[in-house]
Amino acid sequence: MDKILVLDFGGQYNQLIARRVRAEHVYAEIKPFNKITPLEIKEEGYKGIIFTGGPNSVYDPSSPHYDPAVLDLGIPILGICYGAQLIAWMAGGEIASAEMGSEYGKITLYTSNNILFDGIPSESICWMSHNDFIKTPPEGFSVIAHTDKCPCAAMCDESRKLYGVQFHPEVTHTVYGKQMLRNFIFSICGCKADWKAENFVENSIEYYKARLAGKKVLLALSGGVDSSVAAVLLNRAIGENLICVFVDHGLLRKGEGDYVENTLGRQFGINLIRVNAEERFLSKLSGVIDPEKKRKIIGEEFIRVFEDEAKKLGKIDVLVQGTIYPDVIESGKGDSAVIKSHHNVGGLPDVIAFEEIVEPLRDLFKDEVRQVGIQLGIPHELVWRQPFPGPGLAVRIIGEVTKEKLDILRESDAIFREEIVKAGLENAASQYFAVLTNLQSVGVMGDARTYGYTIALRAVTTDDFMTAEWTRLPHDVLEKASSRITNEIKGINRVVYDITSKPPATVEWE
Ligand code: XMP
């Protein structure tokens, strides 16, 4: 399988670059610049390298630099923004930083005839975001694009297949960016488009069959997409030797525990142990109102329950985690502010004796995990499930979590979701759910005063959940949900719709 290395210099679009390459069915891996040497790049057999952008200036001694030997590996390189300046700097060119040089936003790009720009008009729009620029390209390089302000918006040394672009071809604002990346990976690097979910499934099954032969393998199943896909994949590879422990913390949505058990346990014949631990979790959560405390308690207890089950099974050789690529990146960063502690990241049992950890999906993005799931024959509704937080409904109940509140929320949420499905709007929002606010207010029912809880309905539209818009659901759907919730559920006398985007709010309320 041909693969491209995305060498990360701290750019904000590094994931996007890998995504774009993989959308062309060429496998791309992101590696931080300080975690791989030119020799290792050579040995890994990459067909091409993309240097990402980064926030620094090459002349700053603390900025990320790289061994110039990479330029002589004979492997094509495309440098983007800082990556382009770095190539120029390493090869002896001159970088300048001037007020005049900085550009931000959509800029007209003038390109010359070059393999990188095949199929692209000589004048098009690109996305720029830089202060520094390449003032003098290194010897052997020629300028192949410019803008009104930037004398060298792209350069190349065709004989060494080294390319640098000051703009960002990976963002959609660069109108022909996709075509430029295609030109790089196919025409310049000569990659074959052979990264497909079916190949991934076949290769992984073969690989784990051999690697895990005769081993006892344990997987913590949450019922979410990632761990379900990992479970089915490994079940296909090693069958009975895979034991899945499904910890039902009692904070799942209506009918969810049974659905997971039936689908994965019965339908797929996975060796599955369901642990009903509702009481255990509720007693730990009793009296707790702080959202971060709730998250920590649930994450911790999840591991303790899992450990207790594992101990009963005796010695385990391998532990499987359903970690996917964005988890690896997010948990690896460490220096960004903690907004919420995502409970499925990084929490590992520390008293189970096992020899190694296997993460079969660690290189995949969410959409790729879904493709793999479909390829494995997992039902569409499981694979396309909306995201559900690890701490479950506990972070959708503001204030203390009790069994009574959980039941109220479960029913309200089920009604809201049912009405959305009935209206054929499942694809109109990326995520939709109910929240039980801790607010009680006065209402009237029949001739009597009521004093009940307020349910908030939330629906958001987003690509990546980093930012999100509130979804403009039709009023009649909201009206139907509101009227059913207040009529059918005791204890609720008011329903509101959350019209806040992220930021400033987050998707979940806690
Ligand atoms: P926020 O609330 O941070 O949510 O805007 C962004 C997305 O992440 C989901 N979410 C979680 N997912 N474990 C998860 O697996 C968690 O602890 C967790 N907390 C939030 C949330 O549902 C939304 O899709």
Coordinates of C-alpha atoms and ligand atoms in Angstrom, one line a residue:
M1 CA 0.0 0.0 0.0
D2 CA 1.4 3.4 -1.0
K3 CA 1.6 5.9 1.7
I4 CA 2.3 9.6 2.3
L5 CA 4.0 11.0 5.4
V6 CA 2.5 14.2 6.8
L7 CA 5.4 15.7 8.8
D8 CA 3.9 17.9 11.4
F9 CA 5.5 21.2 12.3
G10 CA 2.6 22.3 14.5
G11 CA 0.2 23.5 11.9
Q12 CA -3.5 23.7 12.7
Y13 CA -4.5 21.9 9.5
N14 CA -2.3 18.8 9.9
Q15 CA -5.3 16.5 10.3
L16 CA -7.0 18.1 7.4
I17 CA -4.1 17.4 5.1
A18 CA -4.1 13.7 6.0
R19 CA -7.8 13.6 5.5
R20 CA -7.6 15.1 2.1
V21 CA -4.9 12.6 1.0
R22 CA -6.9 9.7 2.4
A23 CA -10.1 10.9 0.7
E24 CA -8.1 10.2 -2.6
H25 CA -7.7 6.6 -1.3
V26 CA -4.0 7.0 -0.6
Y27 CA -3.0 6.2 3.0
A28 CA -1.5 9.1 4.9
E29 CA 0.2 9.1 8.3
I30 CA 0.9 12.1 10.5
K31 CA 4.1 12.1 12.5
P32 CA 5.5 14.9 14.6
F33 CA 8.7 16.2 13.1
N34 CA 10.8 15.2 16.1
K35 CA 9.6 11.6 16.2
I36 CA 11.0 10.4 12.9
T37 CA 14.4 10.8 11.2
P38 CA 15.1 10.9 7.5
L39 CA 16.6 7.4 7.7
E40 CA 13.4 6.1 9.2
I41 CA 11.3 7.9 6.5
K42 CA 13.4 6.1 3.9
E43 CA 13.0 2.7 5.6
E44 CA 9.3 3.2 6.0
G45 CA 9.0 3.5 2.3
Y46 CA 6.9 6.6 2.0
K47 CA 6.1 7.6 -1.6
G48 CA 5.9 11.3 -0.6
I49 CA 6.2 13.7 2.2
I50 CA 4.1 16.8 3.1
F51 CA 5.5 19.3 5.5
T52 CA 2.7 21.0 7.3
G53 CA 2.4 24.6 8.2
G54 CA 3.3 25.9 11.7
P55 CA 3.0 29.1 13.7
N56 CA 6.7 29.9 13.8
S57 CA 9.3 31.8 11.9
V58 CA 12.2 29.8 10.5
Y59 CA 14.8 32.3 11.9
D60 CA 13.5 31.8 15.4
P61 CA 15.9 29.3 17.0
S62 CA 13.1 27.7 19.0
S63 CA 11.1 27.0 15.8
P64 CA 10.9 23.4 14.6
H65 CA 13.7 22.6 12.2
Y66 CA 14.5 19.4 10.5
D67 CA 17.5 17.5 9.2
P68 CA 18.2 18.8 5.6
A69 CA 19.1 15.3 4.6
V70 CA 15.4 14.8 4.0
L71 CA 15.8 16.9 0.8
D72 CA 18.1 14.3 -0.7
L73 CA 16.2 11.1 0.0
G74 CA 14.8 11.1 -3.5
I75 CA 11.3 11.2 -2.1
P76 CA 9.1 14.1 -3.4
I77 CA 8.2 16.7 -0.8
L78 CA 5.5 19.3 -0.7
G79 CA 5.9 22.0 1.9
I80 CA 2.9 24.0 2.9
C81 CA 3.2 27.5 4.4
Y82 CA 5.8 27.2 7.2
G83 CA 6.7 23.9 5.5
A84 CA 7.5 25.7 2.3
Q85 CA 9.6 28.3 4.1
L86 CA 11.5 25.5 5.9
I87 CA 12.4 23.9 2.6
A88 CA 13.6 27.2 1.3
W89 CA 15.6 27.9 4.4
M90 CA 17.2 24.4 4.5
A91 CA 18.2 24.7 0.9
G92 CA 19.8 28.1 1.3
G93 CA 17.0 30.5 0.2
E94 CA 16.0 33.7 2.0
I95 CA 12.9 34.2 4.1
A96 CA 11.7 37.7 4.9
S97 CA 9.2 39.0 7.4
A98 CA 7.7 42.3 6.5
E99 CA 4.4 44.1 7.1
M100 CA 4.0 44.1 3.3
G101 CA 4.5 40.4 3.1
S102 CA 1.7 39.3 5.3
E103 CA -1.5 38.0 3.7
Y104 CA -4.6 36.6 5.3
G105 CA -7.8 35.1 3.7
K106 CA -8.8 34.5 0.1
I107 CA -6.2 35.8 -2.3
T108 CA -5.8 35.7 -6.1
L109 CA -3.1 33.3 -7.1
Y110 CA -1.3 33.4 -10.5
T111 CA 0.2 30.1 -11.4
S112 CA 2.6 29.1 -14.2
N113 CA 2.7 26.0 -16.2
N114 CA 3.8 23.2 -13.8
I115 CA 2.9 19.6 -13.0
L116 CA 1.6 20.8 -9.6
F117 CA -0.9 23.0 -11.3
D118 CA -2.1 20.7 -14.0
G119 CA -5.8 21.2 -14.8
I120 CA -5.8 24.5 -12.9
P121 CA -6.5 27.9 -14.5
S122 CA -3.6 30.4 -14.4
E123 CA -5.6 32.6 -12.1
S124 CA -7.6 31.2 -9.1
I125 CA -8.4 31.8 -5.5
C126 CA -6.2 30.4 -2.7
W127 CA -6.2 30.7 1.1
M128 CA -3.3 32.5 2.7
S129 CA -2.4 32.9 6.3
H130 CA 1.2 34.1 6.8
N131 CA 3.6 36.8 7.9
D132 CA 6.9 35.5 6.6
F133 CA 7.4 34.8 2.9
I134 CA 10.1 33.3 0.7
K135 CA 12.0 36.3 -0.6
T136 CA 14.6 34.4 -2.6
P137 CA 14.1 30.8 -3.5
P138 CA 17.1 28.6 -3.1
E139 CA 19.4 27.7 -5.9
G140 CA 17.8 25.2 -8.3
F141 CA 14.3 26.3 -7.4
S142 CA 12.1 28.4 -9.6
V143 CA 9.0 30.5 -8.7
I144 CA 5.9 28.9 -10.1
A145 CA 3.2 31.1 -8.6
H146 CA 2.8 34.5 -7.1
T147 CA 0.1 36.8 -5.8
D148 CA -0.1 40.6 -5.9
K149 CA 1.8 40.8 -2.6
C150 CA 3.8 37.6 -2.4
P151 CA 6.5 37.3 -5.0
C152 CA 6.9 33.5 -4.4
A153 CA 3.6 31.9 -3.6
A154 CA 4.9 28.6 -4.9
M155 CA 8.4 27.2 -5.9
C156 CA 9.8 24.0 -7.1
D157 CA 13.0 22.1 -7.9
E158 CA 11.7 19.7 -10.4
S159 CA 14.8 17.6 -10.7
R160 CA 14.6 16.8 -6.9
K161 CA 10.8 16.9 -6.9
L162 CA 10.7 19.4 -4.1
Y163 CA 7.7 21.7 -4.0
G164 CA 6.6 24.5 -1.7
V165 CA 3.4 26.5 -1.6
Q166 CA 2.9 29.5 0.6
F167 CA -0.9 29.0 0.6
H168 CA -3.0 26.2 2.0
P169 CA -4.2 23.7 -0.6
E170 CA -5.9 21.6 2.1
V171 CA -8.6 24.1 3.0
T172 CA -11.6 24.4 0.8
H173 CA -11.2 28.1 0.3
T174 CA -8.3 27.2 -2.0
V175 CA -10.6 26.5 -4.9
Y176 CA -8.2 24.1 -6.8
G177 CA -6.5 22.8 -3.7
K178 CA -7.8 19.3 -4.0
Q179 CA -6.5 19.2 -7.6
M180 CA -3.1 20.4 -6.5
L181 CA -2.9 17.7 -3.8
R182 CA -4.0 15.1 -6.4
N183 CA -1.3 16.3 -8.7
F184 CA 1.2 15.9 -6.0
I185 CA 0.2 12.5 -4.7
F186 CA -0.5 10.9 -8.1
S187 CA 1.5 12.7 -10.8
I188 CA 4.5 13.7 -8.7
C189 CA 4.7 10.9 -6.1
G190 CA 3.2 8.2 -8.3
C191 CA 0.9 6.8 -5.6
K192 CA -1.7 4.2 -6.4
A193 CA -5.2 4.9 -5.0
D194 CA -5.3 1.6 -3.1
W195 CA -6.4 2.6 0.5
K196 CA -9.9 1.3 0.8
A197 CA -12.0 0.1 3.7
E198 CA -12.1 -3.4 2.3
N199 CA -8.4 -3.7 2.0
F200 CA -8.0 -2.4 5.6
V201 CA -10.5 -5.0 6.8
E202 CA -8.8 -7.9 5.0
N203 CA -5.3 -6.8 5.9
S204 CA -6.2 -6.3 9.6
I205 CA -7.9 -9.7 9.9
E206 CA -4.9 -11.4 8.4
Y207 CA -2.5 -9.4 10.5
Y208 CA -4.3 -10.0 13.9
K209 CA -5.0 -13.6 13.1
A210 CA -1.2 -14.2 13.1
R211 CA -0.2 -11.7 15.7
L212 CA -2.8 -12.7 18.3
A213 CA -2.9 -16.4 17.6
G214 CA -3.5 -18.4 20.9
K215 CA -3.8 -15.2 23.0
K216 CA -6.5 -14.3 25.4
V217 CA -7.7 -10.8 24.3
L218 CA -10.0 -8.5 26.3
L219 CA -11.9 -5.5 25.0
A220 CA -13.9 -2.9 26.9
L221 CA -17.0 -2.3 24.9
S222 CA -18.9 0.9 25.3
G223 CA -21.4 0.3 22.5
G224 CA -20.2 3.3 20.7
V225 CA -19.1 3.1 17.0
D226 CA -15.3 2.8 17.7
S227 CA -15.3 0.0 20.2
S228 CA -18.0 -1.9 18.3
V229 CA -16.1 -1.8 15.1
A230 CA -12.9 -2.9 16.9
A231 CA -14.8 -5.7 18.5
V232 CA -16.3 -7.0 15.2
L233 CA -13.0 -6.7 13.4
L234 CA -11.1 -8.7 16.1
N235 CA -13.9 -11.2 16.4
R236 CA -13.4 -11.9 12.7
A237 CA -9.7 -12.4 13.3
I238 CA -9.6 -14.4 16.5
G239 CA -13.2 -15.5 17.3
E240 CA -13.7 -16.9 20.8
N241 CA -10.3 -15.7 22.0
L242 CA -11.7 -12.2 22.1
I243 CA -13.8 -11.4 25.2
C244 CA -15.7 -8.2 25.3
V245 CA -16.8 -6.7 28.5
F246 CA -19.7 -4.3 28.1
V247 CA -20.0 -2.1 31.2
D248 CA -23.6 -0.8 31.3
H249 CA -23.3 2.1 33.7
G250 CA -27.0 2.8 33.7
L251 CA -26.4 6.1 32.0
L252 CA -27.3 4.9 28.5
R253 CA -30.2 6.0 26.4
K254 CA -33.4 4.2 26.3
G255 CA -33.0 0.6 25.1
E256 CA -29.4 1.1 24.3
G257 CA -27.9 -1.6 26.5
D258 CA -30.1 -4.3 25.1
Y259 CA -29.5 -3.1 21.6
V260 CA -25.8 -3.5 22.0
E261 CA -26.1 -6.8 23.6
N262 CA -28.4 -8.2 20.9
T263 CA -26.6 -6.8 18.0
L264 CA -23.0 -7.5 18.9
G265 CA -23.5 -10.5 21.3
R266 CA -26.3 -12.4 19.5
Q267 CA -26.2 -11.2 15.9
F268 CA -22.4 -11.2 15.6
G269 CA -21.8 -14.0 18.0
I270 CA -19.2 -12.0 19.9
N271 CA -18.1 -13.4 23.2
L272 CA -19.7 -10.7 25.3
I273 CA -20.1 -10.2 29.0
R274 CA -22.6 -7.5 30.0
V275 CA -22.1 -6.0 33.5
N276 CA -25.1 -4.2 34.8
A277 CA -23.5 -1.7 37.1
E278 CA -26.1 1.0 37.4
E279 CA -26.3 0.9 41.2
R280 CA -22.6 1.1 41.6
F281 CA -22.3 4.2 39.4
L282 CA -25.4 5.9 41.0
S283 CA -24.1 5.4 44.5
K284 CA -20.7 7.0 43.5
L285 CA -22.5 9.9 41.8
S286 CA -24.8 10.5 44.7
G287 CA -24.7 14.2 45.8
V288 CA -22.2 15.1 43.1
I289 CA -23.1 18.2 41.1
D290 CA -19.8 19.4 39.6
P291 CA -19.6 18.3 35.9
E292 CA -15.8 17.6 36.0
K293 CA -16.2 15.6 39.2
K294 CA -19.0 13.5 37.5
R295 CA -16.8 12.9 34.5
K296 CA -13.8 11.8 36.6
I297 CA -15.9 9.6 38.9
I298 CA -17.5 7.8 35.9
G299 CA -14.2 7.4 34.1
E300 CA -12.6 6.0 37.2
E301 CA -15.5 3.7 38.1
F302 CA -15.7 2.4 34.5
I303 CA -12.2 1.2 34.8
R304 CA -12.7 -0.3 38.3
V305 CA -15.8 -2.3 37.1
F306 CA -13.8 -3.4 34.0
E307 CA -10.9 -4.5 36.2
D308 CA -13.2 -6.5 38.5
E309 CA -14.6 -8.4 35.6
A310 CA -11.1 -8.9 34.1
K311 CA -9.8 -10.4 37.3
K312 CA -12.5 -13.0 37.2
L313 CA -11.2 -14.0 33.8
G314 CA -7.7 -14.8 35.0
K315 CA -4.6 -13.8 33.0
I316 CA -5.2 -11.6 30.0
D317 CA -2.5 -11.4 27.3
V318 CA -3.7 -8.4 25.3
L319 CA -6.0 -5.5 26.0
V320 CA -7.8 -3.9 23.0
Q321 CA -8.7 -0.3 22.8
G322 CA -11.0 1.3 20.3
T323 CA -8.8 4.5 20.1
I324 CA -9.1 6.3 16.9
Y325 CA -6.8 8.9 15.3
P326 CA -8.3 12.1 16.7
D327 CA -8.1 10.6 20.2
V328 CA -4.4 9.9 19.7
I329 CA -3.8 13.5 18.6
E330 CA -6.0 15.1 21.3
S331 CA -4.5 13.1 24.2
G332 CA -1.0 13.6 22.9
K333 CA -1.2 17.4 22.9
G334 CA -1.3 17.8 26.6
D335 CA -0.7 21.5 26.6
S336 CA -4.1 22.7 25.4
A337 CA -6.7 23.8 27.9
V338 CA -8.9 21.0 29.3
I339 CA -12.4 21.9 28.4
K340 CA -13.9 18.6 29.4
S341 CA -12.2 15.4 30.4
H342 CA -13.3 12.9 27.8
H343 CA -13.5 9.7 29.7
N344 CA -12.6 7.3 26.9
V345 CA -9.2 8.9 26.3
G346 CA -6.2 7.7 28.1
G347 CA -7.9 5.9 31.0
L348 CA -6.2 2.5 31.4
P349 CA -6.7 0.0 34.0
D350 CA -3.6 -0.3 36.1
V351 CA -4.0 -3.5 38.0
I352 CA -4.9 -5.9 35.2
A353 CA -1.9 -7.9 34.2
F354 CA -1.6 -7.9 30.5
E355 CA 1.3 -8.0 28.1
E356 CA 0.4 -5.5 25.5
I357 CA -2.2 -3.1 24.2
V358 CA -3.6 -3.3 20.7
E359 CA -5.4 -0.4 19.0
P360 CA -6.6 -1.7 15.6
L361 CA -8.2 1.6 14.6
R362 CA -5.6 4.1 15.9
D363 CA -4.8 5.4 12.4
L364 CA -8.3 5.9 11.3
F365 CA -10.6 9.0 11.3
K366 CA -14.2 8.6 12.4
D367 CA -15.6 8.5 8.8
E368 CA -13.1 5.8 8.0
V369 CA -14.0 3.8 11.1
R370 CA -17.6 4.0 9.8
Q371 CA -16.6 2.8 6.4
V372 CA -14.8 -0.1 8.0
G373 CA -17.9 -0.9 10.1
I374 CA -20.1 -1.0 7.0
Q375 CA -17.6 -3.2 5.3
L376 CA -17.8 -5.6 8.3
G377 CA -21.5 -5.8 7.9
I378 CA -22.4 -3.9 11.1
P379 CA -25.9 -2.4 10.8
H380 CA -26.2 1.0 9.4
E381 CA -28.0 2.4 12.5
L382 CA -25.1 1.3 14.7
V383 CA -22.4 2.6 12.5
W384 CA -24.1 5.9 11.9
R385 CA -25.1 6.4 15.4
Q386 CA -24.7 9.9 16.7
P387 CA -21.9 10.5 19.1
F388 CA -22.7 9.8 22.7
P389 CA -20.5 11.0 25.5
G390 CA -18.7 8.3 27.5
P391 CA -20.2 9.6 30.8
G392 CA -23.6 9.2 29.1
L393 CA -26.7 10.9 30.4
A394 CA -24.9 11.9 33.6
V395 CA -23.6 15.0 31.7
R396 CA -27.1 15.7 30.3
I397 CA -28.6 16.0 33.8
I398 CA -27.6 19.3 35.4
G399 CA -27.0 18.8 39.1
E400 CA -27.2 15.6 41.0
V401 CA -27.9 12.4 39.0
T402 CA -30.6 10.2 40.4
K403 CA -32.5 7.2 39.0
E404 CA -35.7 9.2 38.8
K405 CA -34.1 11.9 36.8
L406 CA -32.4 9.4 34.5
D407 CA -35.7 7.8 33.8
I408 CA -37.3 11.2 33.0
L409 CA -34.5 12.2 30.7
R410 CA -34.4 8.8 29.0
E411 CA -38.1 9.0 28.1
S412 CA -37.9 12.7 27.0
D413 CA -34.9 12.0 24.9
A414 CA -36.5 9.0 23.3
I415 CA -39.6 11.1 22.3
F416 CA -37.5 13.9 20.8
R417 CA -35.4 11.4 18.8
E418 CA -38.5 9.6 17.7
E419 CA -40.1 12.8 16.4
I420 CA -37.0 13.8 14.5
V421 CA -36.9 10.3 12.8
K422 CA -40.6 10.5 12.1
A423 CA -40.1 13.8 10.4
G424 CA -37.3 12.3 8.3
L425 CA -34.8 14.8 9.8
E426 CA -32.1 12.3 11.1
N427 CA -29.6 13.7 8.6
A428 CA -30.5 17.4 9.2
A429 CA -28.6 17.5 12.5
S430 CA -25.3 15.9 13.4
Q431 CA -26.5 15.3 17.0
Y432 CA -29.8 15.8 18.8
F433 CA -30.8 15.0 22.3
A434 CA -32.6 16.1 25.4
V435 CA -31.1 17.6 28.6
L436 CA -32.7 17.7 32.0
T437 CA -32.0 21.1 33.4
N438 CA -32.0 21.5 37.1
L439 CA -34.6 24.3 36.7
Q440 CA -38.0 23.9 38.2
S441 CA -40.8 26.3 37.3
V442 CA -44.5 26.9 37.7
G443 CA -47.0 25.6 35.3
V444 CA -50.6 24.7 35.0
M445 CA -52.2 21.4 34.1
G446 CA -56.0 21.0 34.2
D447 CA -56.9 23.5 36.8
A448 CA -54.0 22.7 39.1
R449 CA -50.6 24.4 39.6
T450 CA -47.6 22.3 38.8
Y451 CA -44.0 22.8 39.8
G452 CA -41.9 20.7 37.4
Y453 CA -38.6 20.4 35.6
T454 CA -37.6 22.0 32.4
I455 CA -36.3 19.8 29.5
A456 CA -34.0 21.5 27.0
L457 CA -33.8 20.1 23.5
R458 CA -30.6 20.4 21.6
A459 CA -29.7 19.8 18.0
V460 CA -26.5 20.8 16.3
T461 CA -25.0 20.7 12.8
T462 CA -21.3 20.3 12.5
D463 CA -18.6 18.5 10.5
D464 CA -16.1 18.0 13.3
F465 CA -17.7 18.8 16.6
M466 CA -15.0 21.4 17.3
T467 CA -17.4 24.1 16.3
A468 CA -21.2 23.6 15.8
E469 CA -24.3 25.5 14.7
W470 CA -27.6 25.0 16.4
T471 CA -29.9 23.3 13.9
R472 CA -32.9 25.2 12.6
L473 CA -35.4 22.4 13.2
P474 CA -38.9 23.1 11.9
H475 CA -41.2 24.6 14.5
D476 CA -43.9 21.9 14.1
V477 CA -41.4 19.2 15.0
L478 CA -40.3 21.1 18.1
E479 CA -44.0 21.7 18.9
K480 CA -44.8 18.0 18.6
A481 CA -41.9 16.9 20.8
S482 CA -42.7 19.6 23.4
S483 CA -46.3 18.6 23.6
R484 CA -45.6 14.9 23.8
I485 CA -42.9 15.4 26.5
T486 CA -45.1 17.5 28.7
N487 CA -48.1 15.2 28.3
E488 CA -46.4 11.9 28.5
I489 CA -43.7 12.5 31.1
K490 CA -44.6 13.2 34.7
G491 CA -42.5 15.9 36.3
I492 CA -41.9 18.0 33.2
N493 CA -44.0 21.1 32.6
R494 CA -41.7 23.1 30.3
V495 CA -39.6 22.5 27.2
V496 CA -37.1 24.9 25.7
Y497 CA -34.9 24.7 22.6
D498 CA -31.2 25.5 22.9
I499 CA -30.3 28.1 20.2
T500 CA -26.6 28.5 21.1
S501 CA -23.8 27.5 18.8
K502 CA -20.4 26.2 19.8
P503 CA -18.5 28.4 20.7
P504 CA -19.6 30.0 23.0
A505 CA -21.5 27.0 24.3
T506 CA -20.3 23.4 24.0
V507 CA -22.5 20.7 22.4
E508 CA -23.1 18.9 25.7
W509 CA -24.3 21.0 28.6
E510 CA -21.7 19.6 31.0
Ligands
XMP1 P1 -18.6 19.1 23.5 O1 -19.7 19.1 24.6 O2 -17.2 19.0 24.1 O3 -18.8 17.8 22.6 O4 -18.8 20.3 22.6 C1 -18.2 17.6 21.4 C2 -18.6 16.2 21.0 O5 -18.0 15.2 21.9 C3 -19.0 14.4 22.5 N1 -18.5 14.2 23.9 C4 -17.9 13.1 24.3 N2 -17.6 12.0 23.6 N3 -16.6 11.1 25.6 C5 -16.9 11.0 24.3 O6 -16.7 10.0 23.6 C6 -16.8 12.2 26.3 O7 -16.5 12.2 27.5 C7 -17.5 13.2 25.7 N4 -18.0 14.5 26.0 C8 -18.5 15.1 25.0 C9 -20.2 15.2 22.5 O8 -21.4 14.4 22.6 C10 -20.1 15.9 21.1 O9 -20.4 15.0 20.1

